[in-house]
PDB file of C-alpha atoms in Angstrom:
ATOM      1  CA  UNK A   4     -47.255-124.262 -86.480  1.00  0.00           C
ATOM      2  CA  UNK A   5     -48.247-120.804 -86.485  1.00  0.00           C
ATOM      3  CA  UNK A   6     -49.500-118.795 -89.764  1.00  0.00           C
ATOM      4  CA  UNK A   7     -46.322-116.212 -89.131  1.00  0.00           C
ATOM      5  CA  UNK A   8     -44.133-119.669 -89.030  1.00  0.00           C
ATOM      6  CA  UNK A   9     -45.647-121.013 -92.040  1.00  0.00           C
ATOM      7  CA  UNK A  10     -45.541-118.279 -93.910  1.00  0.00           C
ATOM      8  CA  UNK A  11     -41.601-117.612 -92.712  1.00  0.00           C
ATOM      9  CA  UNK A  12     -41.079-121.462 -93.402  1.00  0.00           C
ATOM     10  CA  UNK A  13     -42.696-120.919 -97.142  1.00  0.00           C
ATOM     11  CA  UNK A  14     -40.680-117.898 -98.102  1.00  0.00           C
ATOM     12  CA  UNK A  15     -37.016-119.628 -96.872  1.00  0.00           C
ATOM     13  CA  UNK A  16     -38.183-122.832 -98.801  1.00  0.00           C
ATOM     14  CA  UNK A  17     -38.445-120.699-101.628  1.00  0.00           C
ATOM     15  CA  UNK A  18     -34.959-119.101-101.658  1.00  0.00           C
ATOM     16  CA  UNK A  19     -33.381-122.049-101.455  1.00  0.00           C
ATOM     17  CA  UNK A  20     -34.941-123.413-103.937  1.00  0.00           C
ATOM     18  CA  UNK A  21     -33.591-120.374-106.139  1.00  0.00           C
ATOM     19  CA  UNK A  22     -30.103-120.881-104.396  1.00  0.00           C
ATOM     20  CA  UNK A  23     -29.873-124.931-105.474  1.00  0.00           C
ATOM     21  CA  UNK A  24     -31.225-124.216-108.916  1.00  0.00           C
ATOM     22  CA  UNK A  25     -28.479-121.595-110.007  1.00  0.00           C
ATOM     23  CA  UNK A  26     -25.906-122.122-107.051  1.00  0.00           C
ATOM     24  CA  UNK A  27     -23.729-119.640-108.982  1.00  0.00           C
ATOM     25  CA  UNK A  28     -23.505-117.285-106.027  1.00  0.00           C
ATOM     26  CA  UNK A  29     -22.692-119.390-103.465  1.00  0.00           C
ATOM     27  CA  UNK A  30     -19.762-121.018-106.070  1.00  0.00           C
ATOM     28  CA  UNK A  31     -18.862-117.424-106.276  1.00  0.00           C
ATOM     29  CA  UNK A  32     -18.892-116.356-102.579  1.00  0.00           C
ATOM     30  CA  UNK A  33     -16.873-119.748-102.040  1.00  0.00           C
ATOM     31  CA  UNK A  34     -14.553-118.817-104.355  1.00  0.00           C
ATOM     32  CA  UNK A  35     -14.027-114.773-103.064  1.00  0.00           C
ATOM     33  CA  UNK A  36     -13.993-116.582 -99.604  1.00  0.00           C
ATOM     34  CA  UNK A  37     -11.035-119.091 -99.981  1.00  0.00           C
ATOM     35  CA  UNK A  38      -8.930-115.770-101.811  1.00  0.00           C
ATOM     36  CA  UNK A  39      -9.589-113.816 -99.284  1.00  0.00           C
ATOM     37  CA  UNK A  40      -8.261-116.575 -96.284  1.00  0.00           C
ATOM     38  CA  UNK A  41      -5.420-116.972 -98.751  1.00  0.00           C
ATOM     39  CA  UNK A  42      -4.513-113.222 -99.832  1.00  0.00           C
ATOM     40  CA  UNK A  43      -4.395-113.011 -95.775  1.00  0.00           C
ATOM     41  CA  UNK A  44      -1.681-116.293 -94.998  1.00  0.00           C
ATOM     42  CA  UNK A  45       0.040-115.171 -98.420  1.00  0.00           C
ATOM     43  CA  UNK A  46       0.587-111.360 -96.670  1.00  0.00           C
ATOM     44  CA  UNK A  47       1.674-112.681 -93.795  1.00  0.00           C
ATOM     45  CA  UNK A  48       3.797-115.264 -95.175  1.00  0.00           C
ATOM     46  CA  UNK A  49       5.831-118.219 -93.176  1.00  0.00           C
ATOM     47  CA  UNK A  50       5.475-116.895 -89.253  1.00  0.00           C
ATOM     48  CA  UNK A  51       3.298-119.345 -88.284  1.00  0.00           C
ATOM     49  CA  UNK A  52       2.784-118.327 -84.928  1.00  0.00           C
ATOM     50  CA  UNK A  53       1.962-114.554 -85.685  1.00  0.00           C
ATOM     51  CA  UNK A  54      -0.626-116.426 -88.556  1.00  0.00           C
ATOM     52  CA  UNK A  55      -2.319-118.989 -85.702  1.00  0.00           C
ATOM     53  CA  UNK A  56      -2.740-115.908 -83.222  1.00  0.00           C
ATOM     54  CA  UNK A  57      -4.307-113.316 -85.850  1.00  0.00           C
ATOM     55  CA  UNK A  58      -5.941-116.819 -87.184  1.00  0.00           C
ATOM     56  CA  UNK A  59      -9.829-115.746 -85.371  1.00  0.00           C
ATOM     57  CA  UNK A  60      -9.596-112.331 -86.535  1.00  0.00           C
ATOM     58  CA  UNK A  61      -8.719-113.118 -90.153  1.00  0.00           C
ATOM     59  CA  UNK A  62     -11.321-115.899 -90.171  1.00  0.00           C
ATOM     60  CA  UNK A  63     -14.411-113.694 -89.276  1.00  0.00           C
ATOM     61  CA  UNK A  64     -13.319-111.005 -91.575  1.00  0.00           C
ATOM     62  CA  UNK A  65     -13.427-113.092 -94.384  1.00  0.00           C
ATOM     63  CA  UNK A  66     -16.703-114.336 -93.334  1.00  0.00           C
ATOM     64  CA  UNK A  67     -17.897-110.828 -93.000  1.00  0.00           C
ATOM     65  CA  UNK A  68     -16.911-109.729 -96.363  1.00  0.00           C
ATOM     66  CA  UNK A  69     -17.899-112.765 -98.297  1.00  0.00           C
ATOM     67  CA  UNK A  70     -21.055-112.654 -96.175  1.00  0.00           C
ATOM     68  CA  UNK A  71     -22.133-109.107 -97.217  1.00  0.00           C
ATOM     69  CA  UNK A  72     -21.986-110.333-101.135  1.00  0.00           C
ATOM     70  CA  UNK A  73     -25.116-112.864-100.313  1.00  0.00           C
ATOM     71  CA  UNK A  74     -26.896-110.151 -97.804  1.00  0.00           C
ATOM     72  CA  UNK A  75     -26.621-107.936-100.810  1.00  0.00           C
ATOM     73  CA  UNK A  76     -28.889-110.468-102.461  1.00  0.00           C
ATOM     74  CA  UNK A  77     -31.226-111.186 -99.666  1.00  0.00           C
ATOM     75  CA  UNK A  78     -34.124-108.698-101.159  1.00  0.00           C
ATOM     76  CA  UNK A  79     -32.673-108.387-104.902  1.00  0.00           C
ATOM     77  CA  UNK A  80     -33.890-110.778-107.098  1.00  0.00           C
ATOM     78  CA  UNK A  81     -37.869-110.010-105.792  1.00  0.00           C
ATOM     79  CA  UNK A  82     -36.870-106.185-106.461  1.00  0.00           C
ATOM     80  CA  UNK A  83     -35.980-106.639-109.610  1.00  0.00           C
ATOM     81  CA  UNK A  84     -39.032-109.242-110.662  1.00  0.00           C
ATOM     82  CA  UNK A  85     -41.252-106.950-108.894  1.00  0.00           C
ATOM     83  CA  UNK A  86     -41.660-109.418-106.158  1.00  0.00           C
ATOM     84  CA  UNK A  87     -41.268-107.382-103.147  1.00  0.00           C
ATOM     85  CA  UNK A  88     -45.076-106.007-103.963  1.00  0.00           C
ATOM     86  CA  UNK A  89     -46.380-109.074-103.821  1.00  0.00           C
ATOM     87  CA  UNK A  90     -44.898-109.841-100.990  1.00  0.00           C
ATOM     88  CA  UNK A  91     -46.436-107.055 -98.791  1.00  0.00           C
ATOM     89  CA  UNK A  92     -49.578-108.200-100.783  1.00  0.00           C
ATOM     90  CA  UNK A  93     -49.746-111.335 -98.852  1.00  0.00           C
ATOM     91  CA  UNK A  94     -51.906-112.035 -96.556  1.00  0.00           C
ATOM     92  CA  UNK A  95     -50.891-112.054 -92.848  1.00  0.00           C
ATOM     93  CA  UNK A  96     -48.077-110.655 -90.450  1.00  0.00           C
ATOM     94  CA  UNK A  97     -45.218-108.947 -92.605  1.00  0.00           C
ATOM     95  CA  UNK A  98     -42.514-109.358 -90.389  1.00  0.00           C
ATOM     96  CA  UNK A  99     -42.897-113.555 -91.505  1.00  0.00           C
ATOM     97  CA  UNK A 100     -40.700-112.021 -94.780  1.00  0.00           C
ATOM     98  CA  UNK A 101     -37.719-110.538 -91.938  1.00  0.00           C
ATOM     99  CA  UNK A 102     -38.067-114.074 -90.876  1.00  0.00           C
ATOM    100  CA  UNK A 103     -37.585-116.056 -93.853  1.00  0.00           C
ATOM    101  CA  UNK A 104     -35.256-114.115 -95.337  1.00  0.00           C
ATOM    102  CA  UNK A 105     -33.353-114.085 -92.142  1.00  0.00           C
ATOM    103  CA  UNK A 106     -33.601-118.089 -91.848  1.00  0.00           C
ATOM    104  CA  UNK A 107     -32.409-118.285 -95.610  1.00  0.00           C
ATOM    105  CA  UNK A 108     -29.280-115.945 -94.708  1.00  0.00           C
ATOM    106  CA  UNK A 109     -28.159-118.422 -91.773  1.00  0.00           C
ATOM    107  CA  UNK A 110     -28.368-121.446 -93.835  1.00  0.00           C
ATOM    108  CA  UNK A 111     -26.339-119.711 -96.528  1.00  0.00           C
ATOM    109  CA  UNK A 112     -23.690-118.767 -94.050  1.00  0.00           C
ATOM    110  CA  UNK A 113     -23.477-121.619 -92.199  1.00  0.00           C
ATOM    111  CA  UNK A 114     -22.697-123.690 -95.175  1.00  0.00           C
ATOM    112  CA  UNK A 115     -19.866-121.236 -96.084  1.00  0.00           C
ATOM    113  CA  UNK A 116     -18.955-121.073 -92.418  1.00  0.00           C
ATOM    114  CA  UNK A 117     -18.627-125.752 -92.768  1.00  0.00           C
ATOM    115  CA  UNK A 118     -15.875-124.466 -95.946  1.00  0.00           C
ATOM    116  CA  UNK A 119     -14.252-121.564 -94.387  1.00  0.00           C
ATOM    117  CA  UNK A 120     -13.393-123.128 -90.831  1.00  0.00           C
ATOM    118  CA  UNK A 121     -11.437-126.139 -92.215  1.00  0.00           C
ATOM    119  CA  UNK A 122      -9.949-124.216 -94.972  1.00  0.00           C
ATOM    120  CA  UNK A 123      -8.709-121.896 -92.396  1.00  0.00           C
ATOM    121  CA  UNK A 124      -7.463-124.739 -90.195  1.00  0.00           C
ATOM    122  CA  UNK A 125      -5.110-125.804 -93.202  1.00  0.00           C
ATOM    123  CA  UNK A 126      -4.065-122.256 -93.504  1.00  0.00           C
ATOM    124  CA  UNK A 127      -3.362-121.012 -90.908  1.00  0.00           C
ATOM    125  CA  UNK A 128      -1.861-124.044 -88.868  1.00  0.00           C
ATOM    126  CA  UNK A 129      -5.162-123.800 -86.043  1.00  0.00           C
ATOM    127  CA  UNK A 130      -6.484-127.049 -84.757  1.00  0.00           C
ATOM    128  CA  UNK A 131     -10.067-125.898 -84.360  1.00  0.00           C
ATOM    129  CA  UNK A 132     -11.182-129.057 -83.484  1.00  0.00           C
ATOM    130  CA  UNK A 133      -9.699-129.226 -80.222  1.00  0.00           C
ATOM    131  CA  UNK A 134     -12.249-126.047 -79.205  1.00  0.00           C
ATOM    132  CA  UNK A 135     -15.264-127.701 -81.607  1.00  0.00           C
ATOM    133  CA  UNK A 136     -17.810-126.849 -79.185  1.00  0.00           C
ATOM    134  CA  UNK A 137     -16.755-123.611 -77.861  1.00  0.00           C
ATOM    135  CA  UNK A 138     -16.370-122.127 -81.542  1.00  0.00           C
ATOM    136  CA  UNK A 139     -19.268-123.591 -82.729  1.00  0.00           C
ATOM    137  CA  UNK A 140     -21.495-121.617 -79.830  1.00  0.00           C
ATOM    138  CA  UNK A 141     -18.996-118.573 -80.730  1.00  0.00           C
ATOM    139  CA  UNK A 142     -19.748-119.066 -84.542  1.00  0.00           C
ATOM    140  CA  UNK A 143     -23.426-119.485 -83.921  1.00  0.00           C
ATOM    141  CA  UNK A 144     -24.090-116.216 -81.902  1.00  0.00           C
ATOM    142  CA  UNK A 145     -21.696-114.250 -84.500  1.00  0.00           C
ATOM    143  CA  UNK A 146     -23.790-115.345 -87.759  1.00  0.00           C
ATOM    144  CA  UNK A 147     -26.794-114.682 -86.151  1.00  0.00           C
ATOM    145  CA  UNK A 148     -26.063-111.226 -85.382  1.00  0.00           C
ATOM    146  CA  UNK A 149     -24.704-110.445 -88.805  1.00  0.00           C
ATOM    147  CA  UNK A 150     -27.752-112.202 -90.388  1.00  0.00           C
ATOM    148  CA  UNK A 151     -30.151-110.181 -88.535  1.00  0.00           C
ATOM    149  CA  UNK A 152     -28.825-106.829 -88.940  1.00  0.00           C
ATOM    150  CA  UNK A 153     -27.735-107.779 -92.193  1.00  0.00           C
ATOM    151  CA  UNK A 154     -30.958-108.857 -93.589  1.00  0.00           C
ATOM    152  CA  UNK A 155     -32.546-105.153 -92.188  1.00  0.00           C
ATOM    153  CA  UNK A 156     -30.234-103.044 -93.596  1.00  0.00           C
ATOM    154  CA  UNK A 157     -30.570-105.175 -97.019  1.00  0.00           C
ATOM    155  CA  UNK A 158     -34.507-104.498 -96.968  1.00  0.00           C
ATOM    156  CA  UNK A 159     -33.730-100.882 -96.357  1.00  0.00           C
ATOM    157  CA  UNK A 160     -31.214 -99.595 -99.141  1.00  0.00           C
ATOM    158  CA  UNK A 161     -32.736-102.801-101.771  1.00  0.00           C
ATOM    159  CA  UNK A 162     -35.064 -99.620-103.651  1.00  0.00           C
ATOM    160  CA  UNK A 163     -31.880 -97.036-103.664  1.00  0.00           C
ATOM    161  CA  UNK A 164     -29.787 -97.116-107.019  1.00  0.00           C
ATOM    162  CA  UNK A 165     -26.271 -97.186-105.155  1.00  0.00           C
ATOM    163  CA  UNK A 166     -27.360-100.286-102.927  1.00  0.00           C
ATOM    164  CA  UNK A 167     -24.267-102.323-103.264  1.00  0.00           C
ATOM    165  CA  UNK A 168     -22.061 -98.973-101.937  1.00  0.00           C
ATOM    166  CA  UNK A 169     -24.959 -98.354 -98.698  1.00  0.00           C
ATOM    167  CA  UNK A 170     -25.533-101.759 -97.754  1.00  0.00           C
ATOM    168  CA  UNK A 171     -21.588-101.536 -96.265  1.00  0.00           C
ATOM    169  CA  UNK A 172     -21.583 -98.828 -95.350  1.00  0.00           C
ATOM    170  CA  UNK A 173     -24.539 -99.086 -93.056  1.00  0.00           C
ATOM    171  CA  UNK A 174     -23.887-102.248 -91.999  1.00  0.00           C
ATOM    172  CA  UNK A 175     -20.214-102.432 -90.975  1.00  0.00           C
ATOM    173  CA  UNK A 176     -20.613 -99.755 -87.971  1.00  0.00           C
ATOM    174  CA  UNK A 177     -23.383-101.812 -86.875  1.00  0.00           C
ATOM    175  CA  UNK A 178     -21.628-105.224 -87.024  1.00  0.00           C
ATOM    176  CA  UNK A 179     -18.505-103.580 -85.345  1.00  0.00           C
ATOM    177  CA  UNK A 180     -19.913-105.445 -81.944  1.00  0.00           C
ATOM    178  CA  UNK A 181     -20.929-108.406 -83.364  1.00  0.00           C
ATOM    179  CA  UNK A 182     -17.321-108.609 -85.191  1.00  0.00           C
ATOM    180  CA  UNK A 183     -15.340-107.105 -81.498  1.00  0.00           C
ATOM    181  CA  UNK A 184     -17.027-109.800 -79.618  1.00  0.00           C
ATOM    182  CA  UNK A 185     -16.935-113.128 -82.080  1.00  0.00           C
ATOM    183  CA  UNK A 186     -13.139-112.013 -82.905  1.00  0.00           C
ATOM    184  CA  UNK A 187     -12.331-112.066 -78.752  1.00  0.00           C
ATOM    185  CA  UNK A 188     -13.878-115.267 -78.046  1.00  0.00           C
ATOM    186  CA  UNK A 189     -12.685-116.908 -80.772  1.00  0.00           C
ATOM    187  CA  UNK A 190      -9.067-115.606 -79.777  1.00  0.00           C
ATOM    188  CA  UNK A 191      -9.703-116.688 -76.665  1.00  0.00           C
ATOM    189  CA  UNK A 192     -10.614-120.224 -77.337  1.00  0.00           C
ATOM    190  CA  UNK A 193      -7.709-120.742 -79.247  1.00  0.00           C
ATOM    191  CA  UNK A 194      -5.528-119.370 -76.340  1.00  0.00           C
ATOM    192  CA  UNK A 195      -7.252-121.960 -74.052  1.00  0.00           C
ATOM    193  CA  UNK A 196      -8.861-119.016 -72.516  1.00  0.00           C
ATOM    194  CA  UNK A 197      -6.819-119.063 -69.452  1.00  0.00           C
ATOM    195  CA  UNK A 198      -8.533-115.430 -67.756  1.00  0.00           C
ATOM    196  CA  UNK A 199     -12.193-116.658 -68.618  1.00  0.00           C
ATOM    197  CA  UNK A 200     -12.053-113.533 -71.199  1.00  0.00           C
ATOM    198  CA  UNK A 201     -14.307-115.760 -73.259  1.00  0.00           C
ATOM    199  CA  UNK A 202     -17.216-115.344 -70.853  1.00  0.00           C
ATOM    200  CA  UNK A 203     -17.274-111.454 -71.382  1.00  0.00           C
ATOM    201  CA  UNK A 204     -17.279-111.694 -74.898  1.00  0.00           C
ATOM    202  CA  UNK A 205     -19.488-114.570 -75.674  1.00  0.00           C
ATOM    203  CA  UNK A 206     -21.990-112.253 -72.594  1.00  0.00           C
ATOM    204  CA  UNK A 207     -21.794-108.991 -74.721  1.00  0.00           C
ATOM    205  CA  UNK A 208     -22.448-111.015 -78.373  1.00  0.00           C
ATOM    206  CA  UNK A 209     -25.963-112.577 -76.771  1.00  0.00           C
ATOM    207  CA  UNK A 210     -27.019-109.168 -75.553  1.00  0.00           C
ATOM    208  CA  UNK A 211     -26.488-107.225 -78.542  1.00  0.00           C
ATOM    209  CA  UNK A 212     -27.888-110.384 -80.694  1.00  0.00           C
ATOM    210  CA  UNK A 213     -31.043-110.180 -78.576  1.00  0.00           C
ATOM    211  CA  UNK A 214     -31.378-106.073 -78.868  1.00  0.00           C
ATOM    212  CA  UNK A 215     -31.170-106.418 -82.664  1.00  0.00           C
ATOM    213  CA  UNK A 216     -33.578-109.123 -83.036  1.00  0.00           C
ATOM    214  CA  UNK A 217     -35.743-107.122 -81.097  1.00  0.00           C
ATOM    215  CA  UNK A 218     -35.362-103.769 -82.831  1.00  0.00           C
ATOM    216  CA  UNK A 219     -35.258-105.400 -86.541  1.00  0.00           C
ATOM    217  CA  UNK A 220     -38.722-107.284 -86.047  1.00  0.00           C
ATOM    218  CA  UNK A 221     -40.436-104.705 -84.778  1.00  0.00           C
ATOM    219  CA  UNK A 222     -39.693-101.665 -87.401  1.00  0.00           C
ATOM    220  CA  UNK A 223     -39.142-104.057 -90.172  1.00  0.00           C
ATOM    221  CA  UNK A 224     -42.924-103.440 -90.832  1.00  0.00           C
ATOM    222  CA  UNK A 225     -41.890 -99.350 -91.566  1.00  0.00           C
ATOM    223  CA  UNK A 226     -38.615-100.363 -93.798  1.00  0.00           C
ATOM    224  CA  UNK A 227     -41.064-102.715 -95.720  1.00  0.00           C
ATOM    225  CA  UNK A 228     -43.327 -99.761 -96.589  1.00  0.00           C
ATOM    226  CA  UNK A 229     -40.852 -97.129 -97.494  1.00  0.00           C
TER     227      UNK A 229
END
């Protein structure tokens, strides 16, 4: 294993080591995440057709808004012990703390994403499991890009005082292909994809998942400094 991978490795370990000592935020974004799935079937009420075919785009926008409450905390608690110095103090390739916090963001939303799914299933009257692997790819490519742009726009506004109000509003122009393209294929699964429109989406979610990566490791040395 490389130093950057060790080091990346080391700092995820750590935060969720934080996370399973305290676990009151993820009992809290649990908790705004099944309201949110069930403000959405209450507004709607009893069609249950018009609920299983807005089903994919109600799912991923409760995932994005509970999600943005735990990016919001990706670079907080070091700010506020004074950690993020020591961080950049360490020896070795700084883009290893983009890493790790971006590894500790997937695991975070991944576990919400094993509550929200079948809670949504209930809801909403959608047999996801008849599309398992399909979704899963779909979900997969979708919380990676929101992790990784996430996680770069929380190390940039995490030394401003209005933080919680910039963090949105940076990040949901940027996620607007991430959210396009996850919402479409998961539509399309659902619909049995019978034009192959799945193909297109699940095509324009790897690109712009690559281009992030990409651009977030490389200037996430500059954000760090600023």
């Amino acid at each position: 294993m490389s130093a950057l991978a060790r080091r990346a490795a080391a700092i995820l370990w750590k935060d969720i080591l934080s996370e399973t000592r305290t676990r009151q935020g993820f009992t809290a974004m649990l908790s705004f995440a099944a309201l949110v799935l069930f403000m959405f079937s209450f507004a709607i009420g009893v069609d249950n057709d018009l609920l299983g075919r807005l089903a994919g785009g109600l799912l991923w926008v409760a995932i994005v808004f509970t999600g943005t409450l735990s990016l919001g905390r990706t670079f907080q608690n070091e700010e506020l012990a004074g950690g993020t110095r020591l961080l950049r103090l360490y020896p070795g390739d700084v883009r290893a703390i983009y890493l790790g916090k971006l590894a500790g963001n997937l695991v975070v939303l991944a576990a919400l994403e094993v509550v929200l799914f079948p809670a949504a299933a209930i809801l909403y009257g959608v047999d996801f499991a008849a599309q398992a692997g399909p979704l899963l790819l779909v979900a997969a490519l979708g919380t990676f890009g929101f992790s990784v742009i996430g996680t770069f726009f929380s190390a940039l506004t995490v030394h401003l005082r209005a933080r919680e109000l910039l963090l949105p509003l940076l990040l949901f122009p940027a996620l607007v292909p991430v959210v396009l393209a996850s919402v479409g294929a998961t539509e399309a699964f659902l619909a049995g994809d019978p034009l192959g429109r799945a193909t297109g989406w699940l095509r324009l979610l790897a690109s712009y998942d690559v281009i992030l990566f990409v651009v977030c490791v490389w200037i996430f040395p500059v954000v760090l400094e600023e």
